[in-house]
């Protein structure tokens, strides 16, 4: 094995990965509630036996036992100062077990916290935490890295950057998708793939959460756009409790029967996750014996992503509109807010442009008197939590562009890179490192050529330089560079020639900043719109414009229909057929009146997660004489309920849910002290929350607690790894109405039954509800719990139902 590089090996072979490690350790004596990393170090022979068993069964790759080997996870066992040592020694054990028979993958997984912009951990802190773990694994001699079981695309990015900035070893990244084919933070398979392969992952894929059948569909979606090999490591079906032990409902024969379908879907690397053992790997190996991997053959498309959405552009796609409004030039209020660090105008421009049809938002915060880099980073992080539209980073500063690309949780587009010596030398390496698309500006140090032929020569030159960094034509959008016709009557015609050349001769997409063409003329909208339709006819694929122009957007959509870019006129009909999505209606609820009341603004603030202005709005509503109870009952509660409805419909995802919940929390913190003491406070239903004994995962439980508090429940959060006796004792002492239990591990879900049994024995009247990735409603019935919730909002609805009895 050692003689063939891993990158070469995966090109021509179905690579067999290993199976579960944690459950195998437990079968051999590892108790619940201990650090698997520490226990494995203390019992190296057991770990080596497990890994040798996997290799003998057919694994080409074994993972180091370092799934929780980062500083934050190890800190839960007082081991935070031994990160490098633990990872190094565990890697050495795996290397000894593998010898020359298998590759050893340094295993990296989640920290247990959300990263900015979706959480509180600074992005660079996350990168440094992962670099520390990477150092230990490198010292131990790993052959490659696996970043696995990631639910947050931003954390996956942080880990990937940490590996790539530490070494040149291959790195695979594997996300966890639920049955709706989304991660916890709302990323779909295509968006995850494009973001990660653009950032430099050698392999992308999925593991955990679902069985092999569901993963087939995820892999199929990825394969169409994959430039890299794909990985799948499914669970052995669903967990269930048998004689007090967790078992999975899919045996090795059934599990391995999906191997052919997975390979045909596009899997190159295949193994097992929760519930699998060496027997499963043996059966995978047998079924994959005569199969060959499908080579990547991605569609030739241009695409950018946010954390939750991919936008495609191309000659067969509708013309993409890049909203131009987030730019301080000529906007006094926006300039003042940028200086003060406020975001209200940015929020307004973002929502307006997306609502009016912008597919991508251009972000420019360059102006005197501010720290542009800091402001750009904060703006991108803010926008990433409130809109799905991908972002275009617009700055003349190399430092600003690099800082923005580093923290952006997707694949951005740079506006722009020209043939100017300093720009091309500085920006091409930056764009390549972070996998960004870029707008190619056909000008050089001598200025903008007037003739189209000269611009085309510059385009060819920049493209040739970009090839040195492995860019393809699909990664570049050419700006036709239109000048104003008021000073040069031929300016528009020369630009149209460039657009036509890009389409018919060079085969590359193009973009225009429309407003330039009409500068200095009256009734500019007519000129802009006419020019847009002419450019579309010549092959334009993107336009930077103000989407609030109804005539411009309408003509754009009509051109898409006439140029056969809008299949079956679907988007045109959707726009002009009079129907609006639930989300659009919800956001418009408080905007139906020409002048919003303060109470309507409060509703809208919770709906859109506007934490910045909620205190001011609540204070204003109180000064206007509104009763605190009216604010809560008629505006705050209905708003957060609507957020829950949108989350249920998968129109909102976890980032929006958290933003709205935090806004609600701040609002309620202001209003609650003003409420008349009486029924509202005395009737608060009490919920005791805990992650059960042996389980150290608590992100989901924390979100549930936040949501329950916002719906008026008194929440006592006991934390993680909580003994059943403490849970029951607290419920008795507090006369709790509900006990909420969480487990994310198949090995700890059995503890839920112990809590239920003890609660009944002690005569606790509280209803018990459970949640977590490894449990379901059937399991709730099996252990005698009163209900199961699949997510935070479902937990609120269930708690309301259970506490009514």
Coordinates of C-alpha atoms in Angstrom, one line a residue, residues 72-456:
X72 CA -12.9 21.1 23.1
X73 CA -14.0 17.5 23.1
X74 CA -10.9 16.3 25.1
X75 CA -11.5 19.2 27.6
X76 CA -14.7 17.4 28.7
X77 CA -12.4 14.8 30.2
X78 CA -9.7 17.2 31.5
X79 CA -7.4 16.3 28.6
X80 CA -7.2 19.6 26.7
X81 CA -3.5 20.0 27.3
X82 CA -2.7 16.6 25.7
X83 CA -4.2 17.1 22.2
X84 CA -1.0 16.7 20.2
X85 CA 0.2 13.8 22.3
X86 CA -3.0 11.8 22.2
X87 CA -3.4 12.2 18.5
X88 CA 0.2 11.4 17.8
X89 CA 0.2 8.2 19.9
X90 CA -3.2 7.0 18.5
X91 CA -2.0 7.5 15.0
X92 CA 1.1 5.5 15.7
X93 CA -1.0 2.6 17.0
X94 CA -3.0 2.7 13.8
X95 CA 0.1 2.8 11.7
X96 CA 1.5 -0.2 13.5
X97 CA -1.8 -2.1 13.0
X98 CA -1.9 -1.2 9.3
X99 CA 1.7 -1.8 8.4
X100 CA 1.9 -1.9 4.5
X101 CA -1.6 -3.4 4.3
X102 CA -3.7 -0.3 4.5
X103 CA -3.7 3.5 4.6
X104 CA -4.2 5.3 7.9
X105 CA -6.6 8.2 7.9
X106 CA -6.3 10.9 10.6
X107 CA -9.9 11.1 11.8
X108 CA -11.2 14.6 12.6
X109 CA -14.8 15.5 13.6
X110 CA -16.9 18.2 15.1
X111 CA -16.0 20.3 18.1
X112 CA -19.5 20.3 19.5
X113 CA -20.0 24.1 18.9
X114 CA -21.3 26.1 15.9
X115 CA -18.8 28.3 14.1
X116 CA -19.4 31.9 13.1
X117 CA -21.6 33.0 11.4
X118 CA -24.0 30.3 12.7
X119 CA -22.6 30.1 16.2
X120 CA -20.3 32.0 18.7
X121 CA -16.9 30.4 18.0
X122 CA -14.7 32.6 16.0
X123 CA -13.7 31.0 12.7
X124 CA -9.9 31.4 13.3
X125 CA -10.3 29.8 16.7
X126 CA -11.8 26.8 15.0
X127 CA -9.1 26.6 12.5
X128 CA -6.4 26.7 15.2
X129 CA -8.2 24.0 17.2
X130 CA -8.1 21.8 14.2
X131 CA -4.5 22.6 13.4
X132 CA -3.5 21.5 16.8
X133 CA -5.1 18.1 16.2
X134 CA -3.7 17.9 12.7
X135 CA -0.2 18.4 14.1
X136 CA -0.5 15.4 16.4
X137 CA -1.8 13.2 13.6
X138 CA 1.0 14.3 11.2
X139 CA 3.5 13.6 13.9
X140 CA 2.0 10.1 14.2
X141 CA 2.5 9.5 10.5
X142 CA -1.0 9.4 9.0
X143 CA -1.3 8.9 5.2
X144 CA -4.4 11.1 4.7
X145 CA -7.1 12.9 6.6
X146 CA -10.8 12.3 7.0
X147 CA -13.0 15.1 8.2
X148 CA -16.3 13.3 9.0
X149 CA -19.8 13.5 10.5
X150 CA -20.0 17.3 9.9
X151 CA -23.4 18.9 10.2
X152 CA -22.2 22.5 9.7
X153 CA -20.5 23.4 6.3
X154 CA -18.6 26.2 8.1
X155 CA -17.0 23.9 10.6
X156 CA -16.1 21.5 7.7
X157 CA -14.5 24.5 5.9
X158 CA -12.5 25.4 9.1
X159 CA -11.2 21.8 9.4
X160 CA -10.4 21.6 5.7
X161 CA -8.4 24.8 5.8
X162 CA -6.6 23.7 8.9
X163 CA -5.4 20.5 7.1
X164 CA -4.5 22.2 3.8
X165 CA -2.5 24.9 5.6
X166 CA -0.6 22.2 7.6
X167 CA 0.4 19.7 4.9
X168 CA -0.2 18.4 1.3
X169 CA -1.7 15.1 2.3
X170 CA -5.0 14.0 0.7
X171 CA -8.1 15.1 2.6
X172 CA -11.6 13.7 2.5
X173 CA -14.7 15.6 3.9
X174 CA -17.9 13.8 4.8
X175 CA -21.1 15.6 5.7
X176 CA -24.1 14.2 7.6
X177 CA -27.5 14.6 5.8
X178 CA -30.9 13.9 7.3
X179 CA -33.8 12.2 5.4
X180 CA -34.6 15.5 3.8
X181 CA -31.1 15.5 2.3
X182 CA -30.0 18.6 4.3
X183 CA -27.5 19.0 7.1
X184 CA -28.5 20.5 10.4
X185 CA -27.6 24.0 9.2
X186 CA -29.5 23.5 5.9
X187 CA -26.8 22.6 3.4
X188 CA -27.9 20.3 0.6
X189 CA -25.6 17.7 -1.1
X190 CA -24.8 19.8 -4.2
X191 CA -24.0 22.9 -2.2
X192 CA -21.8 20.9 0.1
X193 CA -20.0 19.2 -2.8
X194 CA -19.3 22.4 -4.7
X195 CA -18.2 24.4 -1.6
X196 CA -15.8 21.7 -0.4
X197 CA -14.3 20.5 -3.8
X198 CA -13.7 24.2 -4.7
X199 CA -11.9 24.7 -1.4
X200 CA -9.6 21.7 -2.2
X201 CA -11.1 18.6 -0.8
X202 CA -9.7 15.5 -2.6
X203 CA -12.8 13.5 -1.8
X204 CA -16.3 14.6 -0.7
X205 CA -19.2 12.5 0.6
X206 CA -21.6 11.6 3.4
X207 CA -21.6 9.4 6.5
X208 CA -23.8 8.5 9.5
X209 CA -27.4 9.5 10.1
X210 CA -29.0 7.3 7.4
X211 CA -28.7 3.9 5.9
X212 CA -27.3 3.0 2.5
X213 CA -30.6 3.4 0.6
X214 CA -31.0 7.1 1.5
X215 CA -27.3 7.7 0.7
X216 CA -27.8 6.5 -2.9
X217 CA -29.9 9.5 -3.6
X218 CA -27.4 11.9 -2.0
X219 CA -24.6 10.4 -4.0
X220 CA -26.6 10.7 -7.2
X221 CA -27.1 14.4 -6.7
X222 CA -23.5 15.0 -6.0
X223 CA -22.1 12.9 -8.8
X224 CA -23.6 15.1 -11.6
X225 CA -21.3 18.0 -10.4
X226 CA -18.4 16.1 -8.8
X227 CA -14.9 16.8 -9.9
X228 CA -13.6 14.5 -7.1
X229 CA -14.2 11.0 -6.0
X230 CA -17.2 10.5 -3.7
X231 CA -17.4 8.7 -0.3
X232 CA -20.3 7.0 1.5
X233 CA -20.2 5.5 5.0
X234 CA -23.9 4.6 5.9
X235 CA -25.3 3.4 9.2
X236 CA -26.5 -0.2 9.4
X237 CA -30.1 1.0 9.1
X238 CA -32.0 2.3 12.2
X239 CA -31.1 1.6 15.8
X240 CA -33.5 -0.3 18.1
X241 CA -33.3 -1.7 21.6
X242 CA -33.1 -5.5 22.0
X243 CA -32.8 -7.0 25.5
X244 CA -31.4 -3.7 26.8
X245 CA -28.8 -3.4 24.1
X246 CA -28.7 -1.2 21.0
X247 CA -28.9 -3.0 17.7
X248 CA -29.4 -1.9 14.1
X249 CA -32.1 -3.3 11.9
X250 CA -29.9 -4.1 8.9
X251 CA -27.6 -7.1 9.0
X252 CA -24.4 -7.4 7.0
X253 CA -26.0 -9.2 4.1
X254 CA -28.8 -6.6 3.6
X255 CA -26.3 -3.8 4.1
X256 CA -23.9 -5.1 1.5
X257 CA -26.7 -5.7 -1.0
X258 CA -26.6 -1.9 -1.7
X259 CA -23.0 -1.9 -2.7
X260 CA -23.6 -2.2 -6.5
X261 CA -26.3 0.6 -6.4
X262 CA -24.0 2.9 -4.4
X263 CA -21.1 2.3 -6.9
X264 CA -23.4 2.9 -9.9
X265 CA -24.6 6.1 -8.2
X266 CA -21.0 7.2 -8.1
X267 CA -19.4 6.1 -4.9
X268 CA -15.6 5.6 -5.1
X269 CA -14.9 5.1 -1.3
X270 CA -17.3 2.9 0.7
X271 CA -17.4 1.8 4.3
X272 CA -19.7 1.6 7.3
X273 CA -20.7 3.9 10.2
X274 CA -22.8 3.2 13.3
X275 CA -23.8 -0.4 13.8
X276 CA -21.3 -1.9 11.3
X277 CA -18.5 -4.3 12.2
X278 CA -15.7 -6.2 10.3
X279 CA -18.4 -8.6 9.1
X280 CA -20.1 -5.7 7.2
X281 CA -16.8 -4.7 5.7
X282 CA -16.1 -8.3 4.6
X283 CA -19.5 -8.4 2.8
X284 CA -18.9 -5.0 1.2
X285 CA -15.5 -6.3 -0.1
X286 CA -17.2 -9.4 -1.6
X287 CA -19.9 -7.4 -3.4
X288 CA -17.5 -4.8 -4.7
X289 CA -15.0 -7.4 -6.0
X290 CA -15.8 -7.0 -9.7
X291 CA -16.9 -3.3 -9.7
X292 CA -15.0 -0.4 -11.0
X293 CA -15.4 3.2 -9.9
X294 CA -17.0 5.8 -12.1
X295 CA -14.6 8.5 -13.1
X296 CA -15.7 12.0 -12.4
X297 CA -17.5 13.5 -15.4
X298 CA -19.1 16.7 -14.0
X299 CA -21.5 19.0 -15.9
X300 CA -19.8 22.0 -17.3
X301 CA -21.5 24.7 -15.2
X302 CA -20.6 27.9 -13.5
X303 CA -21.8 28.0 -9.9
X304 CA -21.5 29.9 -6.7
X305 CA -23.0 28.9 -3.3
X306 CA -24.1 30.2 0.0
X307 CA -24.3 27.8 3.0
X308 CA -27.7 26.7 1.8
X309 CA -28.1 27.4 -1.9
X310 CA -26.3 26.9 -5.2
X311 CA -26.8 29.3 -8.1
X312 CA -25.9 28.1 -11.6
X313 CA -25.1 30.3 -14.5
X314 CA -24.5 29.4 -18.1
X315 CA -25.6 29.7 -21.7
X316 CA -28.6 27.4 -21.1
X317 CA -29.5 28.9 -17.7
X318 CA -31.7 31.9 -17.0
X319 CA -29.7 35.2 -16.8
X320 CA -28.5 35.6 -13.3
X321 CA -29.1 39.0 -11.6
X322 CA -26.5 40.2 -9.2
X323 CA -28.0 42.8 -6.9
X324 CA -25.9 46.0 -6.8
X325 CA -27.5 47.9 -3.9
X326 CA -25.2 47.0 -1.0
X327 CA -22.7 49.7 -1.8
X328 CA -22.2 52.9 0.2
X329 CA -21.7 55.1 -2.9
X330 CA -24.3 57.8 -2.8
X331 CA -26.2 56.2 0.2
X332 CA -25.8 58.5 3.2
X333 CA -27.7 56.4 5.6
X334 CA -25.8 53.3 4.7
X335 CA -22.5 55.2 5.1
X336 CA -23.5 56.4 8.6
X337 CA -24.5 52.8 9.6
X338 CA -21.3 51.3 8.4
X339 CA -19.3 53.8 10.5
X340 CA -21.5 52.9 13.5
X341 CA -21.3 49.2 12.9
X342 CA -25.0 48.8 12.3
X343 CA -26.7 46.5 9.9
X344 CA -30.3 47.8 9.4
X345 CA -29.7 49.2 5.9
X346 CA -27.8 46.2 4.8
X347 CA -30.6 44.0 6.0
X348 CA -33.1 46.1 4.1
X349 CA -31.2 46.1 0.9
X350 CA -30.6 42.4 1.1
X351 CA -34.2 41.4 1.7
X352 CA -35.5 43.9 -0.9
X353 CA -33.1 42.6 -3.6
X354 CA -33.8 39.0 -3.0
X355 CA -37.5 39.6 -2.9
X356 CA -37.3 41.4 -6.2
X357 CA -35.4 38.6 -7.9
X358 CA -31.7 39.0 -7.3
X359 CA -29.9 35.6 -7.4
X360 CA -26.6 36.8 -6.0
X361 CA -25.8 39.9 -3.9
X362 CA -22.8 42.1 -4.6
X363 CA -21.3 43.3 -1.3
X364 CA -19.2 46.5 -1.3
X365 CA -18.4 48.3 1.9
X366 CA -15.5 50.4 0.7
X367 CA -15.6 54.0 2.0
X368 CA -13.3 56.4 4.0
X369 CA -13.4 56.3 7.8
X370 CA -14.0 52.6 8.4
X371 CA -11.9 49.4 8.8
X372 CA -13.0 47.9 5.5
X373 CA -11.7 44.4 6.2
X374 CA -13.4 44.1 9.5
X375 CA -16.6 45.6 8.1
X376 CA -16.6 43.3 5.1
X377 CA -16.1 40.2 7.3
X378 CA -18.9 41.2 9.7
X379 CA -21.2 42.0 6.8
X380 CA -20.6 38.7 5.0
X381 CA -21.2 36.8 8.2
X382 CA -24.4 38.7 8.9
X383 CA -25.8 38.3 5.4
X384 CA -25.0 34.5 5.5
X385 CA -27.4 34.1 8.4
X386 CA -30.3 36.1 6.9
X387 CA -30.4 35.3 3.2
X388 CA -29.8 32.2 1.1
X389 CA -28.4 34.1 -1.9
X390 CA -24.7 33.6 -2.6
X391 CA -22.5 36.7 -2.3
X392 CA -20.1 38.5 -4.6
X393 CA -17.2 40.1 -2.8
X394 CA -16.5 43.5 -4.3
X395 CA -13.4 45.4 -3.1
X396 CA -10.2 46.9 -4.5
X397 CA -8.2 45.6 -1.5
X398 CA -6.5 42.2 -1.7
X399 CA -6.5 41.9 2.0
X400 CA -10.2 42.6 2.2
X401 CA -11.0 40.0 -0.5
X402 CA -8.8 37.3 1.2
X403 CA -10.3 37.9 4.7
X404 CA -13.8 37.7 3.2
X405 CA -13.2 34.5 1.2
X406 CA -11.7 32.9 4.3
X407 CA -14.8 33.2 6.4
X408 CA -17.5 33.0 3.8
X409 CA -19.4 29.7 4.3
X410 CA -19.8 28.8 0.7
X411 CA -18.2 29.5 -2.7
X412 CA -18.1 33.2 -3.5
X413 CA -17.4 35.2 -6.6
X414 CA -14.8 38.0 -6.6
X415 CA -15.5 41.3 -8.3
X416 CA -13.0 41.5 -9.9
X417 CA -9.6 40.4 -11.4
X418 CA -8.0 42.4 -14.2
X419 CA -4.8 42.2 -16.2
X420 CA -3.3 44.9 -14.0
X421 CA 0.1 43.5 -12.9
X422 CA -0.5 43.9 -9.1
X423 CA -4.1 42.6 -9.3
X424 CA -3.5 39.5 -11.3
X425 CA -0.4 38.5 -9.3
X426 CA -2.1 39.0 -5.9
X427 CA -5.6 37.9 -6.6
X428 CA -5.3 34.8 -8.7
X429 CA -3.5 32.8 -5.9
X430 CA -6.1 34.0 -3.4
X431 CA -9.0 33.0 -5.6
X432 CA -7.4 29.6 -6.2
X433 CA -6.7 28.9 -2.5
X434 CA -10.3 29.5 -1.5
X435 CA -11.8 28.1 -4.7
X436 CA -13.7 31.2 -5.7
X437 CA -15.1 32.2 -9.0
X438 CA -14.1 35.6 -10.3
X439 CA -15.2 38.3 -12.7
X440 CA -12.5 39.0 -15.3
X441 CA -12.2 42.7 -16.1
X442 CA -10.7 43.3 -19.5
X443 CA -8.4 46.2 -18.6
X444 CA -4.7 46.4 -17.9
X445 CA -2.2 49.0 -16.5
X446 CA -2.8 51.1 -19.6
X447 CA -6.5 51.4 -19.0
X448 CA -9.7 50.2 -20.7
X449 CA -9.3 49.5 -24.4
X450 CA -12.0 51.1 -26.5
X451 CA -12.0 48.4 -29.2
X452 CA -13.5 45.1 -28.5
X453 CA -10.6 43.2 -30.2
X454 CA -8.2 44.6 -27.6
X455 CA -10.4 43.7 -24.7
X456 CA -10.7 40.1 -26.1

